[in-house]
mmCIF file of C-alpha atoms in Angstrom:
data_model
loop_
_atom_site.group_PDB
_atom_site.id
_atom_site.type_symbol
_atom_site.label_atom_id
_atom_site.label_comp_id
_atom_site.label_asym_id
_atom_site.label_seq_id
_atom_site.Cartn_x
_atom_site.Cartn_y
_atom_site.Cartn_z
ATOM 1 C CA UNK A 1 0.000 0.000 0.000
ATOM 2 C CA UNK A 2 1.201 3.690 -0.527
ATOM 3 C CA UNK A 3 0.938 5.965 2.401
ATOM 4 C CA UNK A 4 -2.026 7.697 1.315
ATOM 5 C CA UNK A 5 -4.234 4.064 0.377
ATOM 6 C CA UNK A 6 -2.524 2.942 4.452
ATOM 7 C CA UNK A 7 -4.101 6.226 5.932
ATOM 8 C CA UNK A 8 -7.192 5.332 4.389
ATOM 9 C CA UNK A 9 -7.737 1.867 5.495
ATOM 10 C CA UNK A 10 -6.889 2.928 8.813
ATOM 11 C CA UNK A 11 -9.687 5.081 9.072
ATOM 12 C CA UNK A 12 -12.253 3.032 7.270
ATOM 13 C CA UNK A 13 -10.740 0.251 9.754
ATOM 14 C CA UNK A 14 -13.922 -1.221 11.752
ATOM 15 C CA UNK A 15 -11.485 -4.151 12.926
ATOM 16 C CA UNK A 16 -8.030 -4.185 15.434
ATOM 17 C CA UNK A 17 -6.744 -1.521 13.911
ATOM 18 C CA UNK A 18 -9.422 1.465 14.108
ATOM 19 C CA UNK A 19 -8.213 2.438 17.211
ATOM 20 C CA UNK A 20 -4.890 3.735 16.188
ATOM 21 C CA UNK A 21 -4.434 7.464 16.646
ATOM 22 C CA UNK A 22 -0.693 7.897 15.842
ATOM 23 C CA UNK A 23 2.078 5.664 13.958
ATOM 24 C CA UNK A 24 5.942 7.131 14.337
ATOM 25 C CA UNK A 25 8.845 5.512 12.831
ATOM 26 C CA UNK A 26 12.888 5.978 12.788
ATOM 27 C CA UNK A 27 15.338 3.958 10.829
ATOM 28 C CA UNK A 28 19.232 4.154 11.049
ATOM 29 C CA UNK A 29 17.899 7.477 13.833
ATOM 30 C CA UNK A 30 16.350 9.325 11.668
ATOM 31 C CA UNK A 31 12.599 9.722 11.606
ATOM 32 C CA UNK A 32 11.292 8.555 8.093
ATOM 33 C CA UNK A 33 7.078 7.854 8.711
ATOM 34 C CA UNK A 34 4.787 9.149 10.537
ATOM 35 C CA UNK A 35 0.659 9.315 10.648
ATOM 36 C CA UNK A 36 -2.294 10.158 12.120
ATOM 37 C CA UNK A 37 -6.129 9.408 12.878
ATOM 38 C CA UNK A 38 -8.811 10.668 14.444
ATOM 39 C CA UNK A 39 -7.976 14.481 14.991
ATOM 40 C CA UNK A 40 -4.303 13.183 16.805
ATOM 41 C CA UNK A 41 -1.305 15.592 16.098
ATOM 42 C CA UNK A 42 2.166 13.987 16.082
ATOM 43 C CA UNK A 43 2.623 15.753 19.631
ATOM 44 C CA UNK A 44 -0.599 14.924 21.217
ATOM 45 C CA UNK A 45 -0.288 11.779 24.148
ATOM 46 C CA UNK A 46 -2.070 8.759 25.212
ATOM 47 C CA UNK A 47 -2.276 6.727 27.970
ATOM 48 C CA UNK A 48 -0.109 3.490 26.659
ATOM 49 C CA UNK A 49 -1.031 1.349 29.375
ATOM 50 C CA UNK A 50 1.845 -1.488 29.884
ATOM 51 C CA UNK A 51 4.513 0.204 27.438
ATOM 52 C CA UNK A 52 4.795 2.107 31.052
ATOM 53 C CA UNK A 53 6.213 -1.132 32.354
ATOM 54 C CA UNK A 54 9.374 -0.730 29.936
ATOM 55 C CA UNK A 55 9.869 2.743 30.441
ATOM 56 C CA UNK A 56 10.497 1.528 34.204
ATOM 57 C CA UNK A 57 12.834 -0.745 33.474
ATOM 58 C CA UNK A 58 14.692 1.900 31.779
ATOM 59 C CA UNK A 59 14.496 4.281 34.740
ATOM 60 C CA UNK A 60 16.113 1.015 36.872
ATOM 61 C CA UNK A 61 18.882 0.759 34.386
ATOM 62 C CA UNK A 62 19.624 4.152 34.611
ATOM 63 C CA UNK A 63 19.392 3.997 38.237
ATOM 64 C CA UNK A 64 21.795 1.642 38.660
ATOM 65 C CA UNK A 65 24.352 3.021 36.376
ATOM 66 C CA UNK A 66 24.013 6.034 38.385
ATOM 67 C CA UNK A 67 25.018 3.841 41.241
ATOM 68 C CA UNK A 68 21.684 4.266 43.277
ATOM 69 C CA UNK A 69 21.038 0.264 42.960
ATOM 70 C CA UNK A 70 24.223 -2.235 42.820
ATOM 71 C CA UNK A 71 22.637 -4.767 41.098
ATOM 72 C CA UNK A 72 19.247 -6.278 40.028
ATOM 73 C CA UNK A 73 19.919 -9.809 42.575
ATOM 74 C CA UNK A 74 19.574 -6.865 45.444
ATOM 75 C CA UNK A 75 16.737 -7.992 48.038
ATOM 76 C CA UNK A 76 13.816 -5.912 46.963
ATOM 77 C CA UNK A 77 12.892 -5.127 50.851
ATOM 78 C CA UNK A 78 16.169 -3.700 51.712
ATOM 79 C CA UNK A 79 15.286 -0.627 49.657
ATOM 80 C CA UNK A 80 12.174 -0.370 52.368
ATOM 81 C CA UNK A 81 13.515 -0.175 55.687
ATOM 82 C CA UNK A 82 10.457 1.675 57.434
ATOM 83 C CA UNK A 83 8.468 -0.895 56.314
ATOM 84 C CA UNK A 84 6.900 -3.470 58.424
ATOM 85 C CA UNK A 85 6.614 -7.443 57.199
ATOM 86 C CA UNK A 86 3.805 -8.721 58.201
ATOM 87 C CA UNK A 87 3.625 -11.708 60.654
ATOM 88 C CA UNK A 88 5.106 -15.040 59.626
ATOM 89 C CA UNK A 89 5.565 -13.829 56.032
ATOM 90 C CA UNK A 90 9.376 -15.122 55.281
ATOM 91 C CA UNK A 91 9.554 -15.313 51.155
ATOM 92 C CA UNK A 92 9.397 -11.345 50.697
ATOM 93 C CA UNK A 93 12.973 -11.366 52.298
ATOM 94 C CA UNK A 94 14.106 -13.155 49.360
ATOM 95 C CA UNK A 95 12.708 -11.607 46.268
ATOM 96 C CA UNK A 96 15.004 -9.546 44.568
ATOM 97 C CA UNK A 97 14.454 -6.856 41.863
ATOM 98 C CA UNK A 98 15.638 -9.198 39.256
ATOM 99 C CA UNK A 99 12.239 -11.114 40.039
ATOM 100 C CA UNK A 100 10.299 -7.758 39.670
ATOM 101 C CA UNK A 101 11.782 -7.101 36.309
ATOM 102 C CA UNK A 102 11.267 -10.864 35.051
ATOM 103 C CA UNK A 103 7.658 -10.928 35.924
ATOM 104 C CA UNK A 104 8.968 -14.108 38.436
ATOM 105 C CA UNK A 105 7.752 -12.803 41.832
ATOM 106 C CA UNK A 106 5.600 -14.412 44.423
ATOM 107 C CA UNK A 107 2.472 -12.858 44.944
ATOM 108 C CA UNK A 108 -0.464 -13.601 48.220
ATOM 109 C CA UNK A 109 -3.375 -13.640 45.594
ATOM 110 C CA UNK A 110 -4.729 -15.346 42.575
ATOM 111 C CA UNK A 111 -6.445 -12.169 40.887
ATOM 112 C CA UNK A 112 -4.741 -8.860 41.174
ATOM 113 C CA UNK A 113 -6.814 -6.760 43.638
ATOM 114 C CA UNK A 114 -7.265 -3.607 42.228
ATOM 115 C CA UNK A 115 -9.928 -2.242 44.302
ATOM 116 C CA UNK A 116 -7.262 -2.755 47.414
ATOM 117 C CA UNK A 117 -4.334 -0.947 45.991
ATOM 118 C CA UNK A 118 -6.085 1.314 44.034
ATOM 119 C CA UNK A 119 -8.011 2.838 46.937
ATOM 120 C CA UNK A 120 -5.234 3.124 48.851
ATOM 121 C CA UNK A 121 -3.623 6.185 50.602
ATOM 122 C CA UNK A 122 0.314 4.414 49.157
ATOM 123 C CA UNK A 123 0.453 2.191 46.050
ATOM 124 C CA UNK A 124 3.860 1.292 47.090
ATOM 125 C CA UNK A 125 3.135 0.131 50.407
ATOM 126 C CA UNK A 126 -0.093 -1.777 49.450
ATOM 127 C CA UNK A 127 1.747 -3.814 46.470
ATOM 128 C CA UNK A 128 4.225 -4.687 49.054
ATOM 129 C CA UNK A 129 1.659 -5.728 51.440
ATOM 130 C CA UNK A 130 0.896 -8.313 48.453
ATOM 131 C CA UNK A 131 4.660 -9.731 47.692
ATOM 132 C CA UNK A 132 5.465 -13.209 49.233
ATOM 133 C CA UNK A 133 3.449 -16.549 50.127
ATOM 134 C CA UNK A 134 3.672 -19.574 51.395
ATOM 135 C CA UNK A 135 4.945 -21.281 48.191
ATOM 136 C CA UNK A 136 7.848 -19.553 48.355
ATOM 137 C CA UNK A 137 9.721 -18.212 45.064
ATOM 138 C CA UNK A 138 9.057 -20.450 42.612
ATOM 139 C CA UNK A 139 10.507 -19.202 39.570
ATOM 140 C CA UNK A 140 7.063 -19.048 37.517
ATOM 141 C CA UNK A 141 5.966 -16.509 35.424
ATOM 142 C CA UNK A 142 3.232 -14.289 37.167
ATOM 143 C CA UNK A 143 2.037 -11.443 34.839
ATOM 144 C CA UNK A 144 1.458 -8.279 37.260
ATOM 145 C CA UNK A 145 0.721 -5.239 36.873
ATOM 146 C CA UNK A 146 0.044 -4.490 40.221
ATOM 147 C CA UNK A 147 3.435 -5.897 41.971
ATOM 148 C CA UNK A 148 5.746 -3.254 39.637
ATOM 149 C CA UNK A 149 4.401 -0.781 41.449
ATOM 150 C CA UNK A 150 6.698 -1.700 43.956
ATOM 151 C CA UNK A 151 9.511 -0.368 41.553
ATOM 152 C CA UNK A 152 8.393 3.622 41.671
ATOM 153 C CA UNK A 153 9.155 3.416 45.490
ATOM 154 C CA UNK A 154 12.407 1.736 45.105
ATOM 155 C CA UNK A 155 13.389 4.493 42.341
ATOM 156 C CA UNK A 156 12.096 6.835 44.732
ATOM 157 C CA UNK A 157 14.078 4.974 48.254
ATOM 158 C CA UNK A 158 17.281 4.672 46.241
ATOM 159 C CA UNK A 159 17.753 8.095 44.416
ATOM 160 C CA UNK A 160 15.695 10.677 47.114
ATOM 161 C CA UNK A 161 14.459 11.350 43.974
ATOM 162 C CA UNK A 162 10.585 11.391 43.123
ATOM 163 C CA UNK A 163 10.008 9.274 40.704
ATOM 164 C CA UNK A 164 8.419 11.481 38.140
ATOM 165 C CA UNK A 165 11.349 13.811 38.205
ATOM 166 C CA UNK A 166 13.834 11.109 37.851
ATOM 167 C CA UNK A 167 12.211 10.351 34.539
ATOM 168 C CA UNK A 168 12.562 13.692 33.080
ATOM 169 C CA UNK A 169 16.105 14.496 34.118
ATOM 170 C CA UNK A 170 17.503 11.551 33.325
ATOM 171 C CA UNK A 171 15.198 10.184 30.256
ATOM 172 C CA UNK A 172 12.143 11.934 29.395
ATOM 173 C CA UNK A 173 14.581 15.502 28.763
ATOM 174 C CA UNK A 174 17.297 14.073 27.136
ATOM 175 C CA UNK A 175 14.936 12.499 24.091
ATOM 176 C CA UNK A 176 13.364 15.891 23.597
ATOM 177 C CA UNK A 177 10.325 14.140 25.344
ATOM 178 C CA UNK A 178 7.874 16.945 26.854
ATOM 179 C CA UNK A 179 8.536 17.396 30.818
ATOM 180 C CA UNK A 180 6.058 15.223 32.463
ATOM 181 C CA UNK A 181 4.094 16.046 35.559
ATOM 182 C CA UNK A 182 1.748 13.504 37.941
ATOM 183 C CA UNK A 183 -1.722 13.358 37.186
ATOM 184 C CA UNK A 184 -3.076 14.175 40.588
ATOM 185 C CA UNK A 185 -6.521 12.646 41.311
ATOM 186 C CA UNK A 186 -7.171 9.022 41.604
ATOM 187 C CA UNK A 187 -10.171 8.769 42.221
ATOM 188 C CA UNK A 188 -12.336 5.271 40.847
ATOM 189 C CA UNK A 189 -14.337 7.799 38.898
ATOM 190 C CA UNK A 190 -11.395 9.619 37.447
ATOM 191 C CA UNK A 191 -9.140 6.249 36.829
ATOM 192 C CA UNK A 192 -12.211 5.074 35.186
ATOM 193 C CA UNK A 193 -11.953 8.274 32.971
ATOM 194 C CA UNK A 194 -8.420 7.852 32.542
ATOM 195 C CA UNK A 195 -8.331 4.695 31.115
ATOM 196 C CA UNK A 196 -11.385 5.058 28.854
ATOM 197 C CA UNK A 197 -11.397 7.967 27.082
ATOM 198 C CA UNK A 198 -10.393 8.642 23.748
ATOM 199 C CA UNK A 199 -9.207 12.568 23.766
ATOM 200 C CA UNK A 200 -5.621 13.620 23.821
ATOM 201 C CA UNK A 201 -3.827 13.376 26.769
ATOM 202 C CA UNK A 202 -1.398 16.138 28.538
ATOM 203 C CA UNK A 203 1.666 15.188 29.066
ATOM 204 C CA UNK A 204 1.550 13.249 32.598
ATOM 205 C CA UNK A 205 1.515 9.870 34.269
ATOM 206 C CA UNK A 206 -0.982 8.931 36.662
ATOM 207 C CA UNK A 207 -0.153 8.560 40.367
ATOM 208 C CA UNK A 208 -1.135 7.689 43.419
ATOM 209 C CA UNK A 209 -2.101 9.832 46.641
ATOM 210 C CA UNK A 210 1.784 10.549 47.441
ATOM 211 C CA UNK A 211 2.421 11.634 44.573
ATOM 212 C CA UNK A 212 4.611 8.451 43.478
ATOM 213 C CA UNK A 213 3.850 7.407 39.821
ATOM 214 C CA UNK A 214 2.370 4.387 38.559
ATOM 215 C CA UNK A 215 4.434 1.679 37.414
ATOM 216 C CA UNK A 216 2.598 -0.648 35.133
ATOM 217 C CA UNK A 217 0.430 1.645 33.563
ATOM 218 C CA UNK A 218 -0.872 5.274 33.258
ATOM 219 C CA UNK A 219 2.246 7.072 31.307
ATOM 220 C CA UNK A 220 1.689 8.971 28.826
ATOM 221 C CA UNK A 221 3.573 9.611 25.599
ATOM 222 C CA UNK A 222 3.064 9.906 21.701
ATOM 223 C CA UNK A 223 3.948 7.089 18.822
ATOM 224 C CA UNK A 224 7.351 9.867 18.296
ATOM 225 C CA UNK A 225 8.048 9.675 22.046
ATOM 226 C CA UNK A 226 7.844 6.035 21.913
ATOM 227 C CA UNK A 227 9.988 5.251 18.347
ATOM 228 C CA UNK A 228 12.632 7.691 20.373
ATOM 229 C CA UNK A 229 12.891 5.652 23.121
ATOM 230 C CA UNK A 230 13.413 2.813 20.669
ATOM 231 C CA UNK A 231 15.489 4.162 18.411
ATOM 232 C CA UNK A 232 18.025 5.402 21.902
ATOM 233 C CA UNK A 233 17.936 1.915 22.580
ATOM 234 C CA UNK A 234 18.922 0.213 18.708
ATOM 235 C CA UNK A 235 21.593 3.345 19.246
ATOM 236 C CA UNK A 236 23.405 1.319 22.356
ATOM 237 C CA UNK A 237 21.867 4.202 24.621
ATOM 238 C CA UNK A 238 22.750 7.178 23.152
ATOM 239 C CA UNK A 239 20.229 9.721 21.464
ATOM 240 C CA UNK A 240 21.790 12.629 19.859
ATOM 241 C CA UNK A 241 24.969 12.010 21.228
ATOM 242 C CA UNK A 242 23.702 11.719 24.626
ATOM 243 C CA UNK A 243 24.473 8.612 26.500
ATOM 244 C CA UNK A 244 21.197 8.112 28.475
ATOM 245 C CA UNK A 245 21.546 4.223 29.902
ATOM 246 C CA UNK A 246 24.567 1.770 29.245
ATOM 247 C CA UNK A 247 24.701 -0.498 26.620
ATOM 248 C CA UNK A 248 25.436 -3.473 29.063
ATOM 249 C CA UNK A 249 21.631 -2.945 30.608
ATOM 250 C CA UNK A 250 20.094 -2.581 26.882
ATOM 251 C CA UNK A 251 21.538 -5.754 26.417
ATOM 252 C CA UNK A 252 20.082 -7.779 30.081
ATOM 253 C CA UNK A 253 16.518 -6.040 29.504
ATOM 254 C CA UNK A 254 15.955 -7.063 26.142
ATOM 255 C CA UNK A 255 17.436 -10.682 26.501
ATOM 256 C CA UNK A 256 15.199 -14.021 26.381
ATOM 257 C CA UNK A 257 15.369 -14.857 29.696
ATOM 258 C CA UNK A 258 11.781 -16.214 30.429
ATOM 259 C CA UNK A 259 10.039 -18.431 27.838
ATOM 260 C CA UNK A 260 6.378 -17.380 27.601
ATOM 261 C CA UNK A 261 3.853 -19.857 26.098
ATOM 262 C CA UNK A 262 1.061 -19.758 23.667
ATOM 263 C CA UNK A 263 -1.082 -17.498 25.800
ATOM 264 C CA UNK A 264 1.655 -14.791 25.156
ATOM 265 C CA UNK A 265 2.196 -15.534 21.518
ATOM 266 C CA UNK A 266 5.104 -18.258 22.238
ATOM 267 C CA UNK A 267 7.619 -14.793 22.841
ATOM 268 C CA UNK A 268 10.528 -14.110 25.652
ATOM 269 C CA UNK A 269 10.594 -12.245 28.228
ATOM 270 C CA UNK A 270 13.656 -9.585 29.503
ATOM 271 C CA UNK A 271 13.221 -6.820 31.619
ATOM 272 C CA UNK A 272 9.537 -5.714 31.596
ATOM 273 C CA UNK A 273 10.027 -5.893 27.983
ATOM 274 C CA UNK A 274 9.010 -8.553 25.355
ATOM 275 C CA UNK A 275 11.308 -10.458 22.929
ATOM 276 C CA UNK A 276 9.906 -12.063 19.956
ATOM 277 C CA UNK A 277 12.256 -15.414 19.327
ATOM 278 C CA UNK A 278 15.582 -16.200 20.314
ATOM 279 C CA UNK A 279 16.708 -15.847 16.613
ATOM 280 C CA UNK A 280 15.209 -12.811 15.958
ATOM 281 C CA UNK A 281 17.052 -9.754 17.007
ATOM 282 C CA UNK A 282 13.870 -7.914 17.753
ATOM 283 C CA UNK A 283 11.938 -6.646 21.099
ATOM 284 C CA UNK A 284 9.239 -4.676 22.057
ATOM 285 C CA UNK A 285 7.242 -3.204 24.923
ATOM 286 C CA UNK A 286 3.501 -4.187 24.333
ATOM 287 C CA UNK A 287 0.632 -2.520 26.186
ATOM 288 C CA UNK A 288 -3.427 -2.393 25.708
ATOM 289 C CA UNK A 289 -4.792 -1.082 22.894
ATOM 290 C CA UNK A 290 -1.991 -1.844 21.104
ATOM 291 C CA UNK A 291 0.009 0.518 22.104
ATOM 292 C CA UNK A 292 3.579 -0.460 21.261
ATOM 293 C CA UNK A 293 7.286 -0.288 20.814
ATOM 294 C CA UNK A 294 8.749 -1.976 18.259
ATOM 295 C CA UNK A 295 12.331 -2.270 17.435
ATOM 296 C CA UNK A 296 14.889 -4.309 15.205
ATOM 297 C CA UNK A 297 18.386 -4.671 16.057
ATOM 298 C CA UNK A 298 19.314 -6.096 13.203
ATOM 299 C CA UNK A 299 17.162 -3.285 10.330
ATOM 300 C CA UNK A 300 17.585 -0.677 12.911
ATOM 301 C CA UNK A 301 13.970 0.349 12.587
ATOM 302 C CA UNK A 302 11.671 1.180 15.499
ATOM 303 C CA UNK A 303 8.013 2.321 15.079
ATOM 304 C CA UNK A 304 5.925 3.719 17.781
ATOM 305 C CA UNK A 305 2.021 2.863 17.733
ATOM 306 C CA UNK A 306 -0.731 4.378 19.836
ATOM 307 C CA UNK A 307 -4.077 3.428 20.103
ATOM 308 C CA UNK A 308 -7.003 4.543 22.548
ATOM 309 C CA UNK A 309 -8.258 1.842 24.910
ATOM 310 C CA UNK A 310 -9.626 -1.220 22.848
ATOM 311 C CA UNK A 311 -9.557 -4.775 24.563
ATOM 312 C CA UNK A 312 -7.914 -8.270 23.344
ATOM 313 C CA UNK A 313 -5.530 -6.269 20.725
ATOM 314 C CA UNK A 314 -3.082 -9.370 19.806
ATOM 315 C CA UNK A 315 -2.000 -8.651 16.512
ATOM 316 C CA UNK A 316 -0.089 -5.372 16.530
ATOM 317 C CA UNK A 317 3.283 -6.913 15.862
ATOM 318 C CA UNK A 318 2.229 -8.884 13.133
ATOM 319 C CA UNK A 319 0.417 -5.379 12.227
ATOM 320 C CA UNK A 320 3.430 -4.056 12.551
ATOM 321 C CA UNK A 321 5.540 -6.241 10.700
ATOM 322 C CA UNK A 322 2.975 -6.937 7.599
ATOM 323 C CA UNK A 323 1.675 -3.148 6.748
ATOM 324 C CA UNK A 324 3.240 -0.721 8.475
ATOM 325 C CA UNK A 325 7.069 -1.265 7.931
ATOM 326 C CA UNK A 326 6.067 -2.409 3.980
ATOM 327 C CA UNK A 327 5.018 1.481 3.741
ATOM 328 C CA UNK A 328 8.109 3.550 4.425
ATOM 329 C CA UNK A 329 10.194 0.281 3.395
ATOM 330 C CA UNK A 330 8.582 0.466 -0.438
#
């Protein structure tokens, strides 16, 4: 398809794809596509959901280049030391951020309670309050969005930074990203709100009542904020000649370490980040709607996708892959 017959079955889309507001792409660092749907700009943001999940990972790298965190096997509750276990829990002494990251944590539920955390006066403290069990760390793969909240207060614990400024210092500034600020209310009404609407967004993540930013959801950022972040990372770190996180933690977060099975597409698992095969060089940070990252080592290509809140998206690598690249590739 040509760019203009592309734009035009996006928006005639009734399928996956007619909830795409923005598509952004780089190749070799140098922006060569981008487009637009329903009355988006190329600056205007969107909640991308779980793509926040691999922007934290980021902010840990660059943490512990920094030297605020020594290394990812650190105990997760030493980076807490006003807070108090609770009675006869033992395994939350051994979980480490490494398990964080790798999704490999032990949690005390079998559905994430979002009502409980979410109503809470600290995020941080309540996900914390769910770490550990009786079955001890098992090594499974536990999908949680909840649990990574835990990493916002160890950003936070480690640095003496806020979390939120942290990101633009060190990340959000440095990629010519806009300056972020918290959301403010959190409300069930307004995270309701939040996740469901379909306007523009400002530039902001959501956060809790202490002002300490979400970590598995709630940034915000457009498809050219999110190819950026892609293309820094296909550029060993550095954006603009900027070195903004080491190449040594590019390399750990976007490794296979866990293997996922058919429910997630038969893909790897790094650092809060997604890897498609072991051969393929490429990874990406996936979120709902189809909100994604996408970027190839090996092409040095990465294309930014946002999309307004639409359940059971699937297919947006494949998307990805099959019509989008094909358009700016010829």
């Amino acid at each position: 398809m040509t760019k203009t017959e592309f734009h035009k079955h996006i928006s005639e889309s009734t399928g996956n794809e007619s909830n795409i507001c923005q598509i952004y792409a780089f190749k070799n660092g140098t922006a060569v596509y981008h487009d637009e749907w329903h009355d988006f700009k190329p600056d205007d943001a969107v909640n991308v959901m779980s793509v926040t999940k691999s922007v934290m990972a980021i902010l840990i790298g660059i943490a512990k280049d920094k030297g605020y965190i020594e290394s990812t096997e650190q105990k997760v509750i030493d980076f807490f030391p006003d807070y108090t276990v609770k009675r006869g829990e033992k395994t939350i002494y051994d979980v480490t951020l490494k398990h964080l990251l790798t999704m490999t944590a032990p949690y005390k539920y079998r559905s994430e309670p979002w009502t409980k955390v979410c109503t809470s006066e600290d995020w941080t403290k309540a996900a914390l309050d769910l770490l550990g069990g009786r079955a001890g760390i098992t090594g499974d793969f536990k999908y949680a969005t909840l649990g990574i909240q835990i990493l916002s207060g160890v950003i936070e614990n480690a640095s003496g930074m806020k979390c939120i400024d942290f990101a633009n210092q060190y990340l959000f500034k440095p990629l010519g990203i806009p300056e972020h600020q918290i959301h403010g209310d959190s409300s069930k009404e307004d995270q309701f709100e939040y996740l469901m609407s379909k306007e523009p967004k400002k530039n902001e993540w959501y956060s809790d009542p202490k002002d300490t930013v979400t970590a598995g959801w709630g940034l915000t950022l457009s498809a050219c904020d999110m190819a950026k972040i892609g293309a820094m990372l296909l550029n060993d770190g550095v954006y603009h000649e900027k070195k903004i996180i080491s190449e040594e933690w590019i390399k750990q977060m976007t490794s296979p370490i866990i293997e996922l099975g058919e429910k997630f597409g038969n893909m790897y698992y790094g650092y809060l980040r997604y890897r498609l095969d072991k051969e393929k060089n490429i990874f990406a940070a996936i979120g709902d709607g189809g909100n994604v990252i996408y970027a190839d080592v090996d092409k040095k290509i990465s294309v930014g996708v946002t999309g307004t809140f639409k359940p059971r998206i699937f297919d947006r690598i494949d998307f990805i892959e099959k019509n989008v690249i094909p358009v700016f590739e010829g």
